[in-house]
Amino acid sequence: MSLNDDDKAVISGFWGKASSRAAEIGADALGRMLVVYPQTKTYFDHWKDKSPSSHNVRKHGKKIMDAIGDAITLMGDLNNALLELSQLHAFTLRVDPSNFKMLSHNILVVMANYFPDDFTPDVHLAMDKFLAAVARALSERYR
Amino acid sequence: MGRWALAQSPVGVTLQSDCIKAPHHHAVIIPVVSSTGTEAKMSLNSIDKERIRILWSKISKDSDAIGAEALGRLFAAHPQTKTYFTHFKDFTYNSPQVKEHGKLVMKGIKQAYENIDDMVTGLLDLSEKHAFTLRVDPSNFKLLSSCFHVVLSKRYPNDYTDEAHLSFDKFLANVALALSEKYR
């Protein structure tokens, strides 16, 4: 399920509207994931406060979403663009790739929540394909 | 060798460039069954391809039997997969229908092997078939892959080493991904 030209146009179009709220989207998505899929908290044992409104969650959520925003501009070659991040996730963070799906899901939920009129089924499809492609690129260096 | 110049290697994973053999290492990542088929892809590198080539040279002559046994096991171990074959009378691995279909599946695997450098392009016709005609949910590709591992490891205990297993698993994951290409 590679991204075709239509997907890329739809993603760029939607992100044009959504990018101004990237930090919020990231924070909200991360916060939700920690609540909805509590097993993901295991990667953040070093945080005392893992609540959605906490400083750590907001800061880290912004970091994640900024990286995703960058990935959108580099949609043409995600594997190469995310090579360093893949290395980081594989060797340092050691996040099991199954978790990428869970975060992706929450990102979609938050996007729909924030942009109910713009997050049409086509946008939903394209963003889901994009996040899956990001997850694959991040998994590249695992084995 | 900059790509592999890391302070520490992932726990339990053989650094392919150094070809370090550890007695009981396991792959770090356990494939997760998902309905979206979006788990780790991990492209095939030259070492993987060489291992696959060697393995293929050993197993290809038994291709039909391997296909039949893998399918038979799929139906036995994961009965929900029978839903795609309501026209089959007998789901055991030595039934004529399972044998014939196993042969067909292996033909596809061979096609993937022959197009290993660009499976997406090489399997486009098969992807269209699975997406538009057969409509097999991609989660099932993982189940069949798992059955292949079982069959290969019991039939070729000396050849199906940890490394061969790893590379072949990556191969099958890439086949599944290429087959999923036309779904959406």
mmCIF file of C-alpha atoms in Angstrom:
data_model
loop_
_atom_site.group_PDB
_atom_site.id
_atom_site.type_symbol
_atom_site.label_atom_id
_atom_site.label_comp_id
_atom_site.label_asym_id
_atom_site.label_seq_id
_atom_site.Cartn_x
_atom_site.Cartn_y
_atom_site.Cartn_z
ATOM 1 C CA MET A 1 0.000 0.000 0.000
ATOM 2 C CA SER A 2 2.415 2.622 -1.230
ATOM 3 C CA LEU A 3 1.426 6.271 -1.291
ATOM 4 C CA ASN A 4 0.232 7.322 -4.712
ATOM 5 C CA ASP A 5 0.021 10.894 -6.024
ATOM 6 C CA ASP A 6 -3.578 11.304 -4.900
ATOM 7 C CA ASP A 7 -2.684 10.234 -1.360
ATOM 8 C CA LYS A 8 0.202 12.687 -1.260
ATOM 9 C CA ALA A 9 -1.945 15.557 -2.491
ATOM 10 C CA VAL A 10 -4.654 14.810 0.057
ATOM 11 C CA ILE A 11 -2.116 14.551 2.887
ATOM 12 C CA SER A 12 -0.394 17.795 1.946
ATOM 13 C CA GLY A 13 -3.742 19.521 1.634
ATOM 14 C CA PHE A 14 -4.941 18.375 5.034
ATOM 15 C CA TRP A 15 -1.620 19.087 6.728
ATOM 16 C CA GLY A 16 -1.724 22.597 5.330
ATOM 17 C CA LYS A 17 -4.718 23.146 7.580
ATOM 18 C CA ALA A 18 -3.659 20.995 10.524
ATOM 19 C CA SER A 19 0.025 21.796 10.928
ATOM 20 C CA SER A 20 -0.614 24.931 12.979
ATOM 21 C CA ARG A 21 -1.961 22.664 15.718
ATOM 22 C CA ALA A 22 0.768 20.046 15.411
ATOM 23 C CA ALA A 23 1.966 20.399 19.003
ATOM 24 C CA GLU A 24 -1.544 19.964 20.385
ATOM 25 C CA ILE A 25 -2.296 17.037 18.104
ATOM 26 C CA GLY A 26 0.888 15.269 19.169
ATOM 27 C CA ALA A 27 0.336 15.901 22.860
ATOM 28 C CA ASP A 28 -3.268 14.806 22.716
ATOM 29 C CA ALA A 29 -2.474 11.681 20.678
ATOM 30 C CA LEU A 30 0.348 10.625 22.994
ATOM 31 C CA GLY A 31 -1.735 11.346 26.064
ATOM 32 C CA ARG A 32 -4.629 9.343 24.705
ATOM 33 C CA MET A 33 -2.402 6.439 23.792
ATOM 34 C CA LEU A 34 -1.047 6.232 27.334
ATOM 35 C CA VAL A 35 -4.606 6.146 28.672
ATOM 36 C CA VAL A 36 -6.270 3.959 26.062
ATOM 37 C CA TYR A 37 -3.365 1.503 25.691
ATOM 38 C CA PRO A 38 -1.823 1.513 29.174
ATOM 39 C CA GLN A 39 0.819 -1.026 28.165
ATOM 40 C CA THR A 40 2.544 1.754 26.241
ATOM 41 C CA LYS A 41 3.387 3.442 29.523
ATOM 42 C CA THR A 42 6.147 0.900 29.893
ATOM 43 C CA TYR A 43 8.369 3.012 27.650
ATOM 44 C CA PHE A 44 7.990 6.024 29.915
ATOM 45 C CA ASP A 45 8.787 4.671 33.347
ATOM 46 C CA HIS A 46 11.151 7.591 33.774
ATOM 47 C CA TRP A 47 8.196 10.018 33.834
ATOM 48 C CA LYS A 48 6.424 10.456 37.151
ATOM 49 C CA ASP A 49 3.445 12.158 35.622
ATOM 50 C CA LYS A 50 2.101 10.461 32.515
ATOM 51 C CA SER A 51 -1.222 12.258 32.417
ATOM 52 C CA PRO A 52 -2.308 13.866 29.127
ATOM 53 C CA SER A 53 -1.882 17.390 30.483
ATOM 54 C CA SER A 54 1.545 16.798 32.030
ATOM 55 C CA HIS A 55 4.599 18.729 30.890
ATOM 56 C CA ASN A 56 6.398 15.577 29.743
ATOM 57 C CA VAL A 57 3.542 14.348 27.617
ATOM 58 C CA ARG A 58 2.974 17.743 26.028
ATOM 59 C CA LYS A 59 6.669 18.218 25.256
ATOM 60 C CA HIS A 60 7.152 14.733 23.895
ATOM 61 C CA GLY A 61 3.942 14.814 21.906
ATOM 62 C CA LYS A 62 5.119 17.987 20.185
ATOM 63 C CA LYS A 63 8.456 16.361 19.388
ATOM 64 C CA ILE A 64 6.757 13.380 17.800
ATOM 65 C CA MET A 65 4.313 15.446 15.761
ATOM 66 C CA ASP A 66 7.054 17.798 14.561
ATOM 67 C CA ALA A 67 8.917 14.757 13.261
ATOM 68 C CA ILE A 68 5.773 13.522 11.555
ATOM 69 C CA GLY A 69 5.281 16.950 10.024
ATOM 70 C CA ASP A 70 8.838 16.758 8.663
ATOM 71 C CA ALA A 71 8.102 13.295 7.302
ATOM 72 C CA ILE A 72 5.167 14.748 5.379
ATOM 73 C CA THR A 73 7.533 17.057 3.510
ATOM 74 C CA LEU A 74 9.751 14.055 2.737
ATOM 75 C CA MET A 75 6.951 11.718 1.720
ATOM 76 C CA GLY A 76 8.733 10.848 -1.499
ATOM 77 C CA ASP A 77 11.383 8.744 0.214
ATOM 78 C CA LEU A 78 10.395 7.939 3.756
ATOM 79 C CA ASN A 79 12.799 5.031 4.252
ATOM 80 C CA ASN A 80 15.832 7.205 3.679
ATOM 81 C CA ALA A 81 14.381 10.276 5.368
ATOM 82 C CA LEU A 82 13.709 8.357 8.575
ATOM 83 C CA LEU A 83 16.877 6.245 8.658
ATOM 84 C CA GLU A 84 18.299 7.972 11.731
ATOM 85 C CA LEU A 85 15.007 7.873 13.576
ATOM 86 C CA SER A 86 14.719 4.210 12.672
ATOM 87 C CA GLN A 87 18.147 3.627 14.143
ATOM 88 C CA LEU A 88 17.097 5.485 17.294
ATOM 89 C CA HIS A 89 13.912 3.458 17.714
ATOM 90 C CA ALA A 90 15.586 0.156 16.934
ATOM 91 C CA PHE A 91 18.792 0.391 18.930
ATOM 92 C CA THR A 92 18.225 2.950 21.645
ATOM 93 C CA LEU A 93 14.529 3.225 22.367
ATOM 94 C CA ARG A 94 13.756 -0.373 21.372
ATOM 95 C CA VAL A 95 10.085 0.327 20.873
ATOM 96 C CA ASP A 96 8.253 -2.744 19.617
ATOM 97 C CA PRO A 97 6.811 -1.831 16.208
ATOM 98 C CA SER A 98 3.359 -2.952 17.289
ATOM 99 C CA ASN A 99 3.220 0.279 19.249
ATOM 100 C CA PHE A 100 3.490 2.380 16.105
ATOM 101 C CA LYS A 101 0.032 1.167 15.149
ATOM 102 C CA MET A 102 -1.372 2.249 18.481
ATOM 103 C CA LEU A 103 0.039 5.754 18.259
ATOM 104 C CA SER A 104 -1.094 6.043 14.625
ATOM 105 C CA HIS A 105 -4.604 5.129 15.667
ATOM 106 C CA ASN A 106 -4.648 7.847 18.302
ATOM 107 C CA ILE A 107 -3.259 10.431 15.899
ATOM 108 C CA LEU A 108 -6.155 9.694 13.544
ATOM 109 C CA VAL A 109 -8.671 9.971 16.371
ATOM 110 C CA VAL A 110 -7.290 13.345 17.429
ATOM 111 C CA MET A 111 -7.168 14.670 13.865
ATOM 112 C CA ALA A 112 -10.810 13.713 13.420
ATOM 113 C CA ASN A 113 -11.612 15.308 16.729
ATOM 114 C CA TYR A 114 -9.914 18.592 15.856
ATOM 115 C CA PHE A 115 -10.947 18.827 12.195
ATOM 116 C CA PRO A 116 -14.330 17.127 11.930
ATOM 117 C CA ASP A 117 -15.226 18.707 8.604
ATOM 118 C CA ASP A 118 -11.830 18.287 6.940
ATOM 119 C CA PHE A 119 -11.138 14.756 8.144
ATOM 120 C CA THR A 120 -13.221 13.144 5.413
ATOM 121 C CA PRO A 121 -12.990 9.416 4.606
ATOM 122 C CA ASP A 122 -10.462 10.208 1.846
ATOM 123 C CA VAL A 123 -8.260 12.138 4.250
ATOM 124 C CA HIS A 124 -8.660 9.349 6.784
ATOM 125 C CA LEU A 125 -7.546 6.769 4.227
ATOM 126 C CA ALA A 126 -4.568 8.794 3.041
ATOM 127 C CA MET A 127 -3.382 9.646 6.571
ATOM 128 C CA ASP A 128 -3.745 6.031 7.673
ATOM 129 C CA LYS A 129 -1.663 4.879 4.703
ATOM 130 C CA PHE A 130 0.897 7.592 5.439
ATOM 131 C CA LEU A 131 1.237 6.705 9.112
ATOM 132 C CA ALA A 132 1.578 3.037 8.173
ATOM 133 C CA ALA A 133 4.350 3.993 5.739
ATOM 134 C CA VAL A 134 6.051 6.008 8.504
ATOM 135 C CA ALA A 135 5.796 2.996 10.811
ATOM 136 C CA ARG A 136 7.405 0.794 8.165
ATOM 137 C CA ALA A 137 10.205 3.303 7.619
ATOM 138 C CA LEU A 138 10.790 3.454 11.374
ATOM 139 C CA SER A 139 10.952 -0.338 11.473
ATOM 140 C CA GLU A 140 13.548 -0.486 8.717
ATOM 141 C CA ARG A 141 16.610 -0.864 10.953
ATOM 142 C CA TYR A 142 15.167 -3.388 13.378
ATOM 143 C CA ARG A 143 16.421 -6.402 11.502
ATOM 144 C CA MET B 1 30.763 0.501 7.749
ATOM 145 C CA GLY B 2 29.424 3.652 9.364
ATOM 146 C CA ARG B 3 25.884 2.286 9.502
ATOM 147 C CA TRP B 4 26.905 -0.415 11.949
ATOM 148 C CA ALA B 5 29.336 1.559 14.086
ATOM 149 C CA LEU B 6 27.108 1.599 17.156
ATOM 150 C CA ALA B 7 28.070 1.680 20.798
ATOM 151 C CA GLN B 8 25.926 -1.323 21.520
ATOM 152 C CA SER B 9 24.122 -3.804 19.384
ATOM 153 C CA PRO B 10 20.459 -4.584 19.870
ATOM 154 C CA VAL B 11 20.100 -7.268 22.486
ATOM 155 C CA GLY B 12 19.907 -10.714 21.033
ATOM 156 C CA VAL B 13 20.377 -9.681 17.383
ATOM 157 C CA THR B 14 23.274 -10.835 15.226
ATOM 158 C CA LEU B 15 25.091 -7.900 13.663
ATOM 159 C CA GLN B 16 24.878 -9.049 10.087
ATOM 160 C CA SER B 17 27.928 -7.142 8.921
ATOM 161 C CA ASP B 18 30.112 -8.901 11.474
ATOM 162 C CA CYS B 19 28.412 -12.265 11.053
ATOM 163 C CA ILE B 20 28.782 -12.944 14.751
ATOM 164 C CA LYS B 21 27.153 -16.214 15.599
ATOM 165 C CA ALA B 22 25.615 -16.354 19.038
ATOM 166 C CA PRO B 23 24.452 -19.779 20.167
ATOM 167 C CA HIS B 24 20.923 -19.004 21.230
ATOM 168 C CA HIS B 25 20.017 -15.635 19.860
ATOM 169 C CA HIS B 26 16.499 -14.778 18.883
ATOM 170 C CA ALA B 27 15.082 -12.090 16.671
ATOM 171 C CA VAL B 28 14.262 -9.065 18.813
ATOM 172 C CA ILE B 29 10.952 -8.389 17.191
ATOM 173 C CA ILE B 30 8.157 -10.937 17.349
ATOM 174 C CA PRO B 31 5.734 -10.481 14.464
ATOM 175 C CA VAL B 32 2.432 -9.185 15.777
ATOM 176 C CA VAL B 33 -0.742 -10.382 14.126
ATOM 177 C CA SER B 34 -2.716 -7.347 13.056
ATOM 178 C CA SER B 35 -5.654 -6.735 10.810
ATOM 179 C CA THR B 36 -4.059 -3.810 9.054
ATOM 180 C CA GLY B 37 -0.944 -5.651 7.945
ATOM 181 C CA THR B 38 1.219 -2.698 8.834
ATOM 182 C CA GLU B 39 3.820 -4.297 11.037
ATOM 183 C CA ALA B 40 7.561 -3.954 10.507
ATOM 184 C CA LYS B 41 8.690 -4.312 6.945
ATOM 185 C CA MET B 42 12.453 -4.377 7.055
ATOM 186 C CA SER B 43 13.863 -4.494 3.550
ATOM 187 C CA LEU B 44 16.007 -7.386 2.365
ATOM 188 C CA ASN B 45 19.713 -6.659 2.337
ATOM 189 C CA SER B 46 22.332 -8.544 0.355
ATOM 190 C CA ILE B 47 23.000 -10.970 3.196
ATOM 191 C CA ASP B 48 19.306 -11.836 3.428
ATOM 192 C CA LYS B 49 19.153 -12.406 -0.319
ATOM 193 C CA GLU B 50 22.150 -14.694 -0.259
ATOM 194 C CA ARG B 51 20.636 -16.761 2.564
ATOM 195 C CA ILE B 52 17.335 -16.948 0.728
ATOM 196 C CA ARG B 53 19.101 -18.010 -2.454
ATOM 197 C CA ILE B 54 20.879 -20.805 -0.606
ATOM 198 C CA LEU B 55 17.706 -21.922 1.146
ATOM 199 C CA TRP B 56 15.735 -21.789 -2.088
ATOM 200 C CA SER B 57 18.271 -23.975 -3.864
ATOM 201 C CA LYS B 58 17.651 -26.631 -1.243
ATOM 202 C CA ILE B 59 13.871 -26.440 -0.983
ATOM 203 C CA SER B 60 12.672 -25.638 -4.485
ATOM 204 C CA LYS B 61 12.617 -29.247 -5.648
ATOM 205 C CA ASP B 62 10.077 -30.053 -2.912
ATOM 206 C CA SER B 63 8.087 -26.954 -3.665
ATOM 207 C CA ASP B 64 4.772 -28.707 -4.341
ATOM 208 C CA ALA B 65 4.900 -30.763 -1.152
ATOM 209 C CA ILE B 66 5.898 -27.737 0.919
ATOM 210 C CA GLY B 67 3.000 -25.721 -0.459
ATOM 211 C CA ALA B 68 0.493 -28.465 0.219
ATOM 212 C CA GLU B 69 1.742 -29.064 3.742
ATOM 213 C CA ALA B 70 1.808 -25.368 4.603
ATOM 214 C CA LEU B 71 -1.746 -24.935 3.365
ATOM 215 C CA GLY B 72 -2.935 -28.054 5.138
ATOM 216 C CA ARG B 73 -1.440 -26.780 8.363
ATOM 217 C CA LEU B 74 -2.955 -23.355 7.792
ATOM 218 C CA PHE B 75 -6.423 -24.869 7.601
ATOM 219 C CA ALA B 76 -5.796 -27.094 10.619
ATOM 220 C CA ALA B 77 -4.126 -24.530 12.870
ATOM 221 C CA HIS B 78 -6.201 -21.532 11.785
ATOM 222 C CA PRO B 79 -9.620 -22.878 10.810
ATOM 223 C CA GLN B 80 -10.977 -19.429 10.038
ATOM 224 C CA THR B 81 -8.882 -19.439 6.870
ATOM 225 C CA LYS B 82 -11.112 -22.125 5.423
ATOM 226 C CA THR B 83 -13.669 -19.423 4.834
ATOM 227 C CA TYR B 84 -11.905 -18.513 1.597
ATOM 228 C CA PHE B 85 -12.263 -22.065 0.281
ATOM 229 C CA THR B 86 -15.878 -23.016 0.720
ATOM 230 C CA HIS B 87 -15.573 -25.001 -2.515
ATOM 231 C CA PHE B 88 -12.996 -27.394 -1.024
ATOM 232 C CA LYS B 89 -14.221 -30.815 0.043
ATOM 233 C CA ASP B 90 -11.163 -31.957 1.944
ATOM 234 C CA PHE B 91 -8.826 -29.589 3.807
ATOM 235 C CA THR B 92 -6.088 -32.048 4.667
ATOM 236 C CA TYR B 93 -2.664 -31.582 3.129
ATOM 237 C CA ASN B 94 -2.867 -34.616 0.848
ATOM 238 C CA SER B 95 -6.278 -33.876 -0.642
ATOM 239 C CA PRO B 96 -6.238 -33.177 -4.395
ATOM 240 C CA GLN B 97 -7.615 -29.657 -3.965
ATOM 241 C CA VAL B 98 -5.132 -28.661 -1.264
ATOM 242 C CA LYS B 99 -2.261 -30.153 -3.278
ATOM 243 C CA GLU B 100 -3.286 -28.280 -6.385
ATOM 244 C CA HIS B 101 -3.686 -25.039 -4.508
ATOM 245 C CA GLY B 102 -0.419 -25.500 -2.639
ATOM 246 C CA LYS B 103 1.286 -25.768 -6.018
ATOM 247 C CA LEU B 104 -0.330 -22.513 -7.094
ATOM 248 C CA VAL B 105 0.746 -20.722 -3.942
ATOM 249 C CA MET B 106 4.330 -21.910 -4.409
ATOM 250 C CA LYS B 107 4.240 -20.658 -8.006
ATOM 251 C CA GLY B 108 3.508 -17.239 -6.519
ATOM 252 C CA ILE B 109 6.303 -17.564 -3.970
ATOM 253 C CA LYS B 110 8.652 -18.482 -6.814
ATOM 254 C CA GLN B 111 7.501 -15.401 -8.698
ATOM 255 C CA ALA B 112 8.334 -13.331 -5.627
ATOM 256 C CA TYR B 113 11.760 -14.970 -5.364
ATOM 257 C CA GLU B 114 12.475 -14.260 -9.019
ATOM 258 C CA ASN B 115 11.493 -10.635 -8.500
ATOM 259 C CA ILE B 116 13.204 -10.281 -5.155
ATOM 260 C CA ASP B 117 14.734 -6.918 -6.011
ATOM 261 C CA ASP B 118 11.374 -5.326 -6.764
ATOM 262 C CA MET B 119 8.557 -7.425 -5.441
ATOM 263 C CA VAL B 120 5.966 -4.690 -5.615
ATOM 264 C CA THR B 121 6.332 -4.493 -9.396
ATOM 265 C CA GLY B 122 6.934 -8.218 -9.828
ATOM 266 C CA LEU B 123 3.790 -9.217 -7.934
ATOM 267 C CA LEU B 124 1.458 -6.523 -9.233
ATOM 268 C CA ASP B 125 -0.817 -8.986 -11.020
ATOM 269 C CA LEU B 126 -1.042 -11.193 -7.950
ATOM 270 C CA SER B 127 -1.704 -8.194 -5.763
ATOM 271 C CA GLU B 128 -4.588 -7.141 -7.988
ATOM 272 C CA LYS B 129 -5.952 -10.668 -7.876
ATOM 273 C CA HIS B 130 -5.806 -10.846 -4.082
ATOM 274 C CA ALA B 131 -7.190 -7.356 -3.635
ATOM 275 C CA PHE B 132 -10.019 -7.286 -6.123
ATOM 276 C CA THR B 133 -10.978 -10.882 -6.795
ATOM 277 C CA LEU B 134 -9.944 -13.061 -3.865
ATOM 278 C CA ARG B 135 -10.234 -10.297 -1.255
ATOM 279 C CA VAL B 136 -8.075 -12.136 1.235
ATOM 280 C CA ASP B 137 -7.535 -10.065 4.363
ATOM 281 C CA PRO B 138 -3.787 -9.359 4.627
ATOM 282 C CA SER B 139 -3.726 -10.625 8.202
ATOM 283 C CA ASN B 140 -3.934 -14.091 6.693
ATOM 284 C CA PHE B 141 -0.614 -13.684 4.905
ATOM 285 C CA LYS B 142 1.065 -13.724 8.300
ATOM 286 C CA LEU B 143 -0.702 -16.931 9.253
ATOM 287 C CA LEU B 144 0.451 -18.689 6.102
ATOM 288 C CA SER B 145 3.989 -17.362 6.641
ATOM 289 C CA SER B 146 3.976 -18.881 10.100
ATOM 290 C CA CYS B 147 2.956 -22.225 8.616
ATOM 291 C CA PHE B 148 5.801 -22.023 6.091
ATOM 292 C CA HIS B 149 8.270 -21.595 8.921
ATOM 293 C CA VAL B 150 6.936 -24.663 10.671
ATOM 294 C CA VAL B 151 7.051 -26.775 7.519
ATOM 295 C CA LEU B 152 10.538 -25.642 6.488
ATOM 296 C CA SER B 153 12.006 -26.086 9.916
ATOM 297 C CA LYS B 154 10.725 -29.634 10.252
ATOM 298 C CA ARG B 155 11.691 -30.652 6.725
ATOM 299 C CA TYR B 156 15.133 -29.044 6.678
ATOM 300 C CA PRO B 157 16.325 -29.063 10.282
ATOM 301 C CA ASN B 158 19.976 -28.539 9.368
ATOM 302 C CA ASP B 159 19.439 -25.845 6.766
ATOM 303 C CA TYR B 160 16.767 -23.875 8.574
ATOM 304 C CA THR B 161 19.156 -22.140 10.941
ATOM 305 C CA ASP B 162 18.298 -19.038 12.978
ATOM 306 C CA GLU B 163 19.727 -16.861 10.250
ATOM 307 C CA ALA B 164 17.891 -18.652 7.438
ATOM 308 C CA HIS B 165 14.690 -18.354 9.461
ATOM 309 C CA LEU B 166 15.242 -14.638 9.984
ATOM 310 C CA SER B 167 15.948 -13.900 6.341
ATOM 311 C CA PHE B 168 13.111 -16.070 5.099
ATOM 312 C CA ASP B 169 10.728 -14.384 7.527
ATOM 313 C CA LYS B 170 11.788 -11.014 6.165
ATOM 314 C CA PHE B 171 11.284 -12.414 2.662
ATOM 315 C CA LEU B 172 7.737 -13.591 3.409
ATOM 316 C CA ALA B 173 6.919 -10.290 5.118
ATOM 317 C CA ASN B 174 8.028 -8.481 1.981
ATOM 318 C CA VAL B 175 5.932 -10.833 -0.157
ATOM 319 C CA ALA B 176 2.919 -10.062 2.029
ATOM 320 C CA LEU B 177 3.576 -6.361 1.712
ATOM 321 C CA ALA B 178 3.863 -6.574 -2.081
ATOM 322 C CA LEU B 179 0.644 -8.605 -2.212
ATOM 323 C CA SER B 180 -1.093 -5.932 -0.146
ATOM 324 C CA GLU B 181 -0.024 -3.159 -2.520
ATOM 325 C CA LYS B 182 -3.232 -2.872 -4.513
ATOM 326 C CA TYR B 183 -5.643 -3.138 -1.596
ATOM 327 C CA ARG B 184 -5.797 0.582 -1.110
#
